[in-house]
Amino acid sequence: MQFAGEKLFKKRMPSQVSSRVINIADLRRLAQRRLPKVIFDYIDGGADDEITLRENCRVFEDVTFRPQQAVFIENCDLRSTVLGQEISFPALLAPVGYSRLVHPGGEVAAARAAGEAGTGFILSTISGHKLENVKAASRHPVWYQLYLVGGREAAEAAIERARFAGFSALVITIDTPVAGMRERDPRNGMKEILGGSLWAKLPFLPQFLSHPGWLISFLRDGGVPNLENIILPNLGPMPLIDVSAALAASVITWNDFGWLRKAWAGPILVKGVLTAEDARRSVDHGAAGVIVSNHGGRQLDGAPAALRVLPEIVGAVNGQAEVLMDGGVRRGGDIVKALCLGARAVLIGRAYAYGLGAFGHAGVSRAIAILRADVERTLRLLGCASVADLNPSFVQCPGSW
């Protein structure tokens, strides 16, 4: 499925993607060049002083490898199983809201790239594409991430649509009682651009005019999209607005898991867990999986890096649920370190969002290919033939861990 605006970039994607993009940082630079500042900073930024945002990536430097040398490996097996479903390598694409503003293909393009690579995709509630179209783009696992934006009735309707469309898991995000203070957004005019008057938008228009390629594709796609999976009773799809106020009015609590379990018969994962206590609560409330995450450093600044608390969560769950980790992954080596410390798989968000911003579907595919090749190379250098064989003996952590 190709959306209006995608053709503008299609001709120049293949050669640039193959010859100029060696790592995720390259995709980041190209996305920054193509996107207006407000859109790029939405992807790139974090809360407050962005301490947690930076620490998510830096913490991987604290963990070093312990390779087993002189080992011949004929074939590396990167396959993993998450919630009983096989994926081609142990990374799934995380939910990223507002993706259709990044590129017209948005979530559909990302899900298609994930499916082509044989791995999973998680769709955010804050999506500009209908969930049915996203699921149709991939034959591999697609999960639905739920906020209660729009209220319980709207959430129940979305859950039913997701079930009917073939989504295989529900991801409940628990770390958004309010939106974090993402200071780049108000400085760049995110609220005014999404919902303000023309007069309020005027100070921020130059950033769009200086990125004509993005602007043309955005206008061809119809401008700011609606939130197609939040259907308000008697009103239709919710307008795409700054969701800060909506999040504050739609807090998920542990009491909600009762009706959520009744509404969704499949597996539920709890995303946003950073303590052993919340990990055990998740299991007690029927979670099949726990996602260790600080929301990419976009919520509580000063929260611990996801990798730092991963061993605590793995120990607390004690095999009663699968543990995934989300946050800071930019290299295949990062993925391997997380698996050595007990994660079943990781979620990648910014890594593929940069690719989406730079080249749409082809950029997402390139991001996945980079990380997959990194994982295989790292396994060979470690002397490990399979991701299933990774364990703590392959890494050295600081004594304080």
GROMACS .gro file of C-alpha atoms in nm:
model
  401
    1MET     CA    1   0.000   0.000   0.000
    2GLN     CA    2   0.146   0.334  -0.107
    3PHE     CA    3   0.025   0.666   0.029
    4ALA     CA    4   0.022   1.007  -0.132
    5GLY     CA    5   0.355   1.175  -0.074
    6GLU     CA    6   0.564   0.855  -0.074
    7LYS     CA    7   0.648   0.877  -0.445
    8LEU     CA    8   0.838   1.199  -0.387
    9PHE     CA    9   1.118   1.014  -0.208
   10LYS     CA   10   1.105   0.672  -0.371
   11LYS     CA   11   1.345   0.737  -0.658
   12ARG     CA   12   1.632   0.853  -0.443
   13MET     CA   13   1.594   0.609  -0.156
   14PRO     CA   14   1.771   0.293  -0.278
   15SER     CA   15   2.116   0.429  -0.362
   16GLN     CA   16   2.130   0.659  -0.060
   17VAL     CA   17   2.014   0.390   0.179
   18SER     CA   18   2.264   0.132   0.055
   19SER     CA   19   2.573   0.349   0.017
   20ARG     CA   20   2.544   0.626   0.277
   21VAL     CA   21   2.383   0.460   0.578
   22ILE     CA   22   2.621   0.245   0.780
   23ASN     CA   23   2.467   0.278   1.126
   24ILE     CA   24   2.165   0.420   1.306
   25ALA     CA   25   2.345   0.749   1.369
   26ASP     CA   26   2.362   0.797   0.990
   27LEU     CA   27   1.983   0.756   0.968
   28ARG     CA   28   1.944   1.007   1.248
   29ARG     CA   29   2.150   1.269   1.061
   30LEU     CA   30   1.951   1.215   0.741
   31ALA     CA   31   1.619   1.235   0.925
   32GLN     CA   32   1.729   1.560   1.088
   33ARG     CA   33   1.809   1.699   0.745
   34ARG     CA   34   1.474   1.602   0.591
   35LEU     CA   35   1.232   1.680   0.876
   36PRO     CA   36   1.115   2.015   1.014
   37LYS     CA   37   1.265   2.078   1.356
   38VAL     CA   38   0.939   2.023   1.543
   39ILE     CA   39   0.894   1.678   1.388
   40PHE     CA   40   1.255   1.569   1.426
   41ASP     CA   41   1.270   1.688   1.787
   42TYR     CA   42   0.947   1.505   1.865
   43ILE     CA   43   1.126   1.181   1.773
   44ASP     CA   44   1.465   1.275   1.911
   45GLY     CA   45   1.384   1.456   2.233
   46GLY     CA   46   1.315   1.359   2.591
   47ALA     CA   47   1.180   1.504   2.914
   48ASP     CA   48   1.325   1.797   3.110
   49ASP     CA   49   1.710   1.789   3.103
   50GLU     CA   50   1.704   1.462   2.902
   51ILE     CA   51   1.920   1.286   3.161
   52THR     CA   52   1.732   0.958   3.130
   53LEU     CA   53   1.726   0.990   2.751
   54ARG     CA   54   2.106   1.007   2.741
   55GLU     CA   55   2.154   0.744   3.010
   56ASN     CA   56   1.945   0.492   2.818
   57CYS     CA   57   2.217   0.483   2.553
   58ARG     CA   58   2.522   0.549   2.770
   59VAL     CA   59   2.452   0.267   3.015
   60PHE     CA   60   2.540   0.007   2.753
   61GLU     CA   61   2.901   0.126   2.788
   62ASP     CA   62   2.902  -0.003   3.146
   63VAL     CA   63   2.849  -0.360   3.027
   64THR     CA   64   3.146  -0.524   2.854
   65PHE     CA   65   3.165  -0.849   2.660
   66ARG     CA   66   3.348  -1.168   2.762
   67PRO     CA   67   3.406  -1.347   2.430
   68GLN     CA   68   3.486  -1.715   2.394
   69GLN     CA   69   3.765  -1.732   2.136
   70ALA     CA   70   3.875  -1.991   1.879
   71VAL     CA   71   3.516  -2.104   1.819
   72PHE     CA   72   3.402  -2.196   1.467
   73ILE     CA   73   3.042  -2.104   1.392
   74GLU     CA   74   2.901  -2.224   1.063
   75ASN     CA   75   2.555  -2.074   1.101
   76CYS     CA   76   2.423  -1.817   1.347
   77ASP     CA   77   2.065  -1.868   1.460
   78LEU     CA   78   1.906  -1.531   1.536
   79ARG     CA   79   1.553  -1.659   1.573
   80SER     CA   80   1.363  -1.602   1.893
   81THR     CA   81   1.016  -1.680   2.025
   82VAL     CA   82   0.804  -1.415   2.195
   83LEU     CA   83   0.466  -1.510   2.342
   84GLY     CA   84   0.483  -1.834   2.145
   85GLN     CA   85   0.540  -1.663   1.810
   86GLU     CA   86   0.868  -1.694   1.623
   87ILE     CA   87   1.049  -1.381   1.506
   88SER     CA   88   1.353  -1.370   1.282
   89PHE     CA   89   1.574  -1.184   1.527
   90PRO     CA   90   1.516  -1.065   1.883
   91ALA     CA   91   1.393  -0.711   1.821
   92LEU     CA   92   1.042  -0.579   1.765
   93LEU     CA   93   0.945  -0.232   1.646
   94ALA     CA   94   0.817  -0.028   1.940
   95PRO     CA   95   0.502   0.189   1.935
   96VAL     CA   96   0.585   0.539   1.809
   97GLY     CA   97   0.303   0.794   1.810
   98TYR     CA   98   0.250   1.057   1.539
   99SER     CA   99   0.440   0.842   1.286
  100ARG     CA  100   0.227   0.966   0.998
  101LEU     CA  101   0.362   1.315   1.060
  102VAL     CA  102   0.713   1.176   1.018
  103HIS     CA  103   0.632   1.015   0.684
  104PRO     CA  104   0.300   0.958   0.501
  105GLY     CA  105   0.347   0.580   0.516
  106GLY     CA  106   0.380   0.603   0.893
  107GLU     CA  107   0.282   0.292   1.084
  108VAL     CA  108   0.181   0.102   0.771
  109ALA     CA  109   0.526   0.145   0.617
  110ALA     CA  110   0.695   0.044   0.943
  111ALA     CA  111   0.475  -0.262   0.991
  112ARG     CA  112   0.542  -0.370   0.633
  113ALA     CA  113   0.918  -0.340   0.686
  114ALA     CA  114   0.895  -0.539   1.009
  115GLY     CA  115   0.689  -0.808   0.841
  116GLU     CA  116   0.928  -0.834   0.549
  117ALA     CA  117   1.211  -0.881   0.797
  118GLY     CA  118   1.017  -1.149   0.981
  119THR     CA  119   0.975  -0.964   1.307
  120GLY     CA  120   0.699  -0.793   1.505
  121PHE     CA  121   0.549  -0.445   1.513
  122ILE     CA  122   0.363  -0.268   1.794
  123LEU     CA  123   0.105  -0.008   1.693
  124SER     CA  124   0.055   0.299   1.911
  125THR     CA  125  -0.293   0.421   1.999
  126ILE     CA  126  -0.168   0.762   1.877
  127SER     CA  127  -0.171   0.649   1.515
  128GLY     CA  128  -0.277   0.827   1.200
  129HIS     CA  129  -0.347   0.500   1.017
  130LYS     CA  130  -0.635   0.260   1.076
  131LEU     CA  131  -0.525  -0.043   1.273
  132GLU     CA  132  -0.678  -0.272   1.012
  133ASN     CA  133  -0.444  -0.130   0.745
  134VAL     CA  134  -0.145  -0.169   0.974
  135LYS     CA  135  -0.220  -0.534   1.045
  136ALA     CA  136  -0.279  -0.602   0.676
  137ALA     CA  137   0.075  -0.480   0.604
  138SER     CA  138   0.238  -0.769   0.793
  139ARG     CA  139   0.188  -1.143   0.824
  140HIS     CA  140   0.409  -1.150   1.132
  141PRO     CA  141   0.314  -1.053   1.489
  142VAL     CA  142   0.144  -0.716   1.529
  143TRP     CA  143   0.047  -0.598   1.878
  144TYR     CA  144  -0.173  -0.308   1.981
  145GLN     CA  145  -0.050  -0.060   2.243
  146LEU     CA  146  -0.333   0.093   2.442
  147TYR     CA  147  -0.388   0.432   2.603
  148LEU     CA  148  -0.729   0.516   2.744
  149VAL     CA  149  -0.734   0.843   2.548
  150GLY     CA  150  -1.095   0.900   2.448
  151GLY     CA  151  -1.231   0.700   2.742
  152ARG     CA  152  -1.315   0.339   2.817
  153GLU     CA  153  -1.582   0.306   2.549
  154ALA     CA  154  -1.341   0.418   2.277
  155ALA     CA  155  -1.073   0.184   2.416
  156GLU     CA  156  -1.308  -0.115   2.419
  157ALA     CA  157  -1.405  -0.044   2.058
  158ALA     CA  158  -1.039  -0.030   1.954
  159ILE     CA  159  -0.963  -0.354   2.138
  160GLU     CA  160  -1.248  -0.528   1.958
  161ARG     CA  161  -1.127  -0.397   1.622
  162ALA     CA  162  -0.774  -0.516   1.702
  163ARG     CA  163  -0.901  -0.862   1.793
  164PHE     CA  164  -1.103  -0.888   1.473
  165ALA     CA  165  -0.813  -0.764   1.259
  166GLY     CA  166  -0.577  -1.030   1.395
  167PHE     CA  167  -0.359  -0.845   1.644
  168SER     CA  168  -0.200  -1.107   1.868
  169ALA     CA  169  -0.125  -0.916   2.190
  170LEU     CA  170  -0.229  -0.607   2.383
  171VAL     CA  171   0.035  -0.377   2.532
  172ILE     CA  172  -0.081  -0.167   2.828
  173THR     CA  173   0.136   0.140   2.894
  174ILE     CA  174   0.133   0.233   3.263
  175ASP     CA  175   0.382   0.523   3.285
  176THR     CA  176   0.171   0.811   3.153
  177PRO     CA  177  -0.038   0.958   3.437
  178VAL     CA  178   0.055   1.286   3.269
  179ALA     CA  179   0.281   1.357   2.975
  180GLY     CA  180   0.643   1.431   3.059
  181MET     CA  181   0.771   1.784   3.008
  182ARG     CA  182   0.933   1.744   2.668
  183GLU     CA  183   1.078   2.093   2.645
  184ARG     CA  184   1.164   2.078   2.277
  185ASP     CA  185   0.796   2.045   2.185
  186PRO     CA  186   0.668   2.377   2.325
  187ARG     CA  187   0.978   2.558   2.203
  188ASN     CA  188   0.913   2.430   1.852
  189GLY     CA  189   0.539   2.501   1.858
  190MET     CA  190   0.403   2.146   1.856
  191LYS     CA  191   0.076   2.245   2.027
  192GLU     CA  192   0.020   2.546   1.799
  193ILE     CA  193   0.101   2.350   1.486
  194LEU     CA  194  -0.138   2.066   1.568
  195GLY     CA  195  -0.427   2.266   1.704
  196GLY     CA  196  -0.366   2.639   1.709
  197SER     CA  197  -0.505   2.917   1.492
  198LEU     CA  198  -0.325   3.031   1.178
  199TRP     CA  199  -0.201   3.334   1.368
  200ALA     CA  200  -0.054   3.108   1.640
  201LYS     CA  201   0.117   2.895   1.375
  202LEU     CA  202   0.288   3.185   1.196
  203PRO     CA  203   0.607   3.204   1.410
  204PHE     CA  204   0.676   2.837   1.344
  205LEU     CA  205   0.612   2.823   0.968
  206PRO     CA  206   0.971   2.892   0.849
  207GLN     CA  207   1.086   2.547   0.963
  208PHE     CA  208   0.833   2.391   0.726
  209LEU     CA  209   0.914   2.616   0.433
  210SER     CA  210   1.282   2.526   0.468
  211HIS     CA  211   1.193   2.155   0.426
  212PRO     CA  212   0.991   2.158   0.102
  213GLY     CA  213   1.020   1.784   0.039
  214TRP     CA  214   0.858   1.698   0.369
  215LEU     CA  215   0.602   1.977   0.331
  216ILE     CA  216   0.489   1.861  -0.013
  217SER     CA  217   0.450   1.501   0.101
  218PHE     CA  218   0.264   1.616   0.414
  219LEU     CA  219   0.018   1.827   0.213
  220ARG     CA  220  -0.034   1.555  -0.046
  221ASP     CA  221  -0.119   1.319   0.239
  222GLY     CA  222  -0.394   1.555   0.354
  223GLY     CA  223  -0.218   1.744   0.631
  224VAL     CA  224  -0.261   1.663   1.000
  225PRO     CA  225  -0.438   1.324   1.019
  226ASN     CA  226  -0.702   1.215   1.265
  227LEU     CA  227  -0.637   0.950   1.527
  228GLU     CA  228  -0.808   0.673   1.333
  229ASN     CA  229  -0.819   0.424   1.621
  230ILE     CA  230  -0.976   0.651   1.881
  231ILE     CA  231  -1.339   0.670   1.773
  232LEU     CA  232  -1.532   0.907   1.997
  233PRO     CA  233  -1.900   0.818   2.041
  234ASN     CA  234  -2.119   1.025   1.806
  235LEU     CA  235  -1.814   1.225   1.691
  236GLY     CA  236  -1.592   0.993   1.490
  237PRO     CA  237  -1.209   0.980   1.489
  238MET     CA  238  -1.040   1.199   1.747
  239PRO     CA  239  -0.845   1.492   1.596
  240LEU     CA  240  -0.467   1.464   1.620
  241ILE     CA  241  -0.388   1.715   1.892
  242ASP     CA  242  -0.128   1.760   2.160
  243VAL     CA  243  -0.229   1.463   2.374
  244SER     CA  244  -0.090   1.592   2.707
  245ALA     CA  245  -0.430   1.690   2.844
  246ALA     CA  246  -0.592   1.375   2.707
  247LEU     CA  247  -0.336   1.154   2.883
  248ALA     CA  248  -0.394   1.327   3.216
  249ALA     CA  249  -0.765   1.250   3.184
  250SER     CA  250  -0.714   0.883   3.096
  251VAL     CA  251  -0.481   0.733   3.355
  252ILE     CA  252  -0.456   0.354   3.359
  253THR     CA  253  -0.452   0.199   3.708
  254TRP     CA  254  -0.420  -0.159   3.827
  255ASN     CA  255  -0.798  -0.160   3.882
  256ASP     CA  256  -0.846  -0.128   3.506
  257PHE     CA  257  -0.687  -0.466   3.443
  258GLY     CA  258  -1.008  -0.638   3.546
  259TRP     CA  259  -1.215  -0.504   3.259
  260LEU     CA  260  -0.918  -0.510   3.021
  261ARG     CA  261  -0.877  -0.885   3.081
  262LYS     CA  262  -1.246  -0.933   3.000
  263ALA     CA  263  -1.222  -0.718   2.687
  264TRP     CA  264  -0.907  -0.890   2.557
  265ALA     CA  265  -0.876  -1.269   2.582
  266GLY     CA  266  -0.524  -1.282   2.437
  267PRO     CA  267  -0.190  -1.212   2.603
  268ILE     CA  268  -0.132  -0.877   2.772
  269LEU     CA  269   0.206  -0.711   2.822
  270VAL     CA  270   0.264  -0.429   3.068
  271LYS     CA  271   0.496  -0.155   2.939
  272GLY     CA  272   0.668   0.100   3.160
  273VAL     CA  273   0.791  -0.127   3.439
  274LEU     CA  274   1.105  -0.009   3.623
  275THR     CA  275   1.081  -0.175   3.964
  276ALA     CA  276   1.054  -0.527   4.100
  277GLU     CA  277   0.733  -0.429   4.278
  278ASP     CA  278   0.556  -0.326   3.954
  279ALA     CA  279   0.691  -0.633   3.779
  280ARG     CA  280   0.530  -0.859   4.040
  281ARG     CA  281   0.208  -0.655   4.027
  282SER     CA  282   0.201  -0.705   3.651
  283VAL     CA  283   0.230  -1.081   3.690
  284ASP     CA  284  -0.033  -1.082   3.965
  285HIS     CA  285  -0.271  -0.899   3.729
  286GLY     CA  286  -0.229  -1.161   3.457
  287ALA     CA  287   0.046  -1.017   3.238
  288ALA     CA  288   0.209  -1.262   3.000
  289GLY     CA  289   0.493  -1.018   2.943
  290VAL     CA  290   0.664  -0.723   3.110
  291ILE     CA  291   0.837  -0.450   2.910
  292VAL     CA  292   1.115  -0.275   3.101
  293SER     CA  293   1.087   0.083   2.979
  294ASN     CA  294   1.113   0.447   3.085
  295HIS     CA  295   0.923   0.559   2.774
  296GLY     CA  296   1.245   0.641   2.593
  297GLY     CA  297   1.334   0.905   2.853
  298ARG     CA  298   1.021   1.101   2.759
  299GLN     CA  299   0.834   1.081   3.090
  300LEU     CA  300   1.009   1.097   3.430
  301ASP     CA  301   1.354   1.246   3.388
  302GLY     CA  302   1.588   1.091   3.641
  303ALA     CA  303   1.427   0.749   3.610
  304PRO     CA  304   1.683   0.471   3.572
  305ALA     CA  305   1.804   0.349   3.235
  306ALA     CA  306   1.611   0.044   3.118
  307LEU     CA  307   1.920  -0.178   3.093
  308ARG     CA  308   2.024  -0.085   3.447
  309VAL     CA  309   1.708  -0.225   3.604
  310LEU     CA  310   1.664  -0.517   3.365
  311PRO     CA  311   1.832  -0.772   3.598
  312GLU     CA  312   1.608  -0.660   3.886
  313ILE     CA  313   1.295  -0.711   3.678
  314VAL     CA  314   1.410  -1.049   3.544
  315GLY     CA  315   1.471  -1.166   3.899
  316ALA     CA  316   1.136  -1.039   4.024
  317VAL     CA  317   0.938  -1.203   3.743
  318ASN     CA  318   1.128  -1.529   3.802
  319GLY     CA  319   1.010  -1.694   3.480
  320GLN     CA  320   0.640  -1.628   3.538
  321ALA     CA  321   0.623  -1.389   3.241
  322GLU     CA  322   0.845  -1.295   2.950
  323VAL     CA  323   1.064  -0.988   2.993
  324LEU     CA  324   1.136  -0.748   2.708
  325MET     CA  325   1.345  -0.432   2.725
  326ASP     CA  326   1.285  -0.097   2.556
  327GLY     CA  327   1.525   0.196   2.557
  328GLY     CA  328   1.853   0.317   2.414
  329VAL     CA  329   1.917   0.046   2.155
  330ARG     CA  330   2.128   0.183   1.870
  331ARG     CA  331   2.359  -0.113   1.799
  332GLY     CA  332   2.318  -0.486   1.761
  333GLY     CA  333   2.563  -0.518   2.047
  334ASP     CA  334   2.310  -0.339   2.267
  335ILE     CA  335   2.053  -0.605   2.180
  336VAL     CA  336   2.297  -0.883   2.265
  337LYS     CA  337   2.381  -0.726   2.602
  338ALA     CA  338   2.011  -0.704   2.691
  339LEU     CA  339   1.959  -1.068   2.601
  340CYS     CA  340   2.260  -1.173   2.809
  341LEU     CA  341   2.098  -0.998   3.106
  342GLY     CA  342   1.773  -1.186   3.068
  343ALA     CA  343   1.554  -1.006   2.811
  344ARG     CA  344   1.363  -1.231   2.572
  345ALA     CA  345   1.381  -0.957   2.309
  346VAL     CA  346   1.413  -0.580   2.284
  347LEU     CA  347   1.197  -0.304   2.141
  348ILE     CA  348   1.349  -0.051   1.905
  349GLY     CA  349   1.182   0.289   1.866
  350ARG     CA  350   1.399   0.582   1.768
  351ALA     CA  351   1.630   0.354   1.568
  352TYR     CA  352   1.359   0.279   1.314
  353ALA     CA  353   1.182   0.615   1.350
  354TYR     CA  354   1.497   0.785   1.220
  355GLY     CA  355   1.483   0.552   0.921
  356LEU     CA  356   1.116   0.633   0.866
  357GLY     CA  357   1.194   1.004   0.879
  358ALA     CA  358   1.483   0.974   0.637
  359PHE     CA  359   1.345   0.735   0.374
  360GLY     CA  360   1.006   0.597   0.475
  361HIS     CA  361   0.964   0.221   0.435
  362ALA     CA  362   1.314   0.176   0.288
  363GLY     CA  363   1.468   0.359   0.583
  364VAL     CA  364   1.289   0.135   0.833
  365SER     CA  365   1.406  -0.170   0.640
  366ARG     CA  366   1.761  -0.038   0.644
  367ALA     CA  367   1.749   0.021   1.021
  368ILE     CA  368   1.633  -0.336   1.079
  369ALA     CA  369   1.898  -0.474   0.843
  370ILE     CA  370   2.174  -0.279   1.021
  371LEU     CA  371   2.074  -0.410   1.362
  372ARG     CA  372   2.026  -0.765   1.239
  373ALA     CA  373   2.372  -0.771   1.081
  374ASP     CA  374   2.516  -0.621   1.400
  375VAL     CA  375   2.359  -0.896   1.612
  376GLU     CA  376   2.496  -1.173   1.393
  377ARG     CA  377   2.844  -1.020   1.383
  378THR     CA  378   2.843  -0.975   1.761
  379LEU     CA  379   2.739  -1.337   1.818
  380ARG     CA  380   3.019  -1.462   1.594
  381LEU     CA  381   3.273  -1.243   1.772
  382LEU     CA  382   3.146  -1.372   2.107
  383GLY     CA  383   3.175  -1.734   1.997
  384CYS     CA  384   2.802  -1.793   2.041
  385ALA     CA  385   2.604  -1.973   1.771
  386SER     CA  386   2.251  -1.879   1.878
  387VAL     CA  387   2.069  -1.602   2.061
  388ALA     CA  388   1.909  -1.881   2.265
  389ASP     CA  389   2.253  -1.961   2.407
  390LEU     CA  390   2.325  -1.609   2.532
  391ASN     CA  391   2.360  -1.585   2.909
  392PRO     CA  392   2.527  -1.366   3.174
  393SER     CA  393   2.864  -1.541   3.126
  394PHE     CA  394   2.912  -1.345   2.803
  395VAL     CA  395   2.907  -1.005   2.978
  396GLN     CA  396   3.070  -0.827   3.269
  397CYS     CA  397   2.858  -0.579   3.467
  398PRO     CA  398   2.975  -0.324   3.726
  399GLY     CA  399   2.993  -0.463   4.077
  400SER     CA  400   2.722  -0.222   4.192
  401TRP     CA  401   2.471  -0.397   3.967
   0.00000   0.00000   0.00000
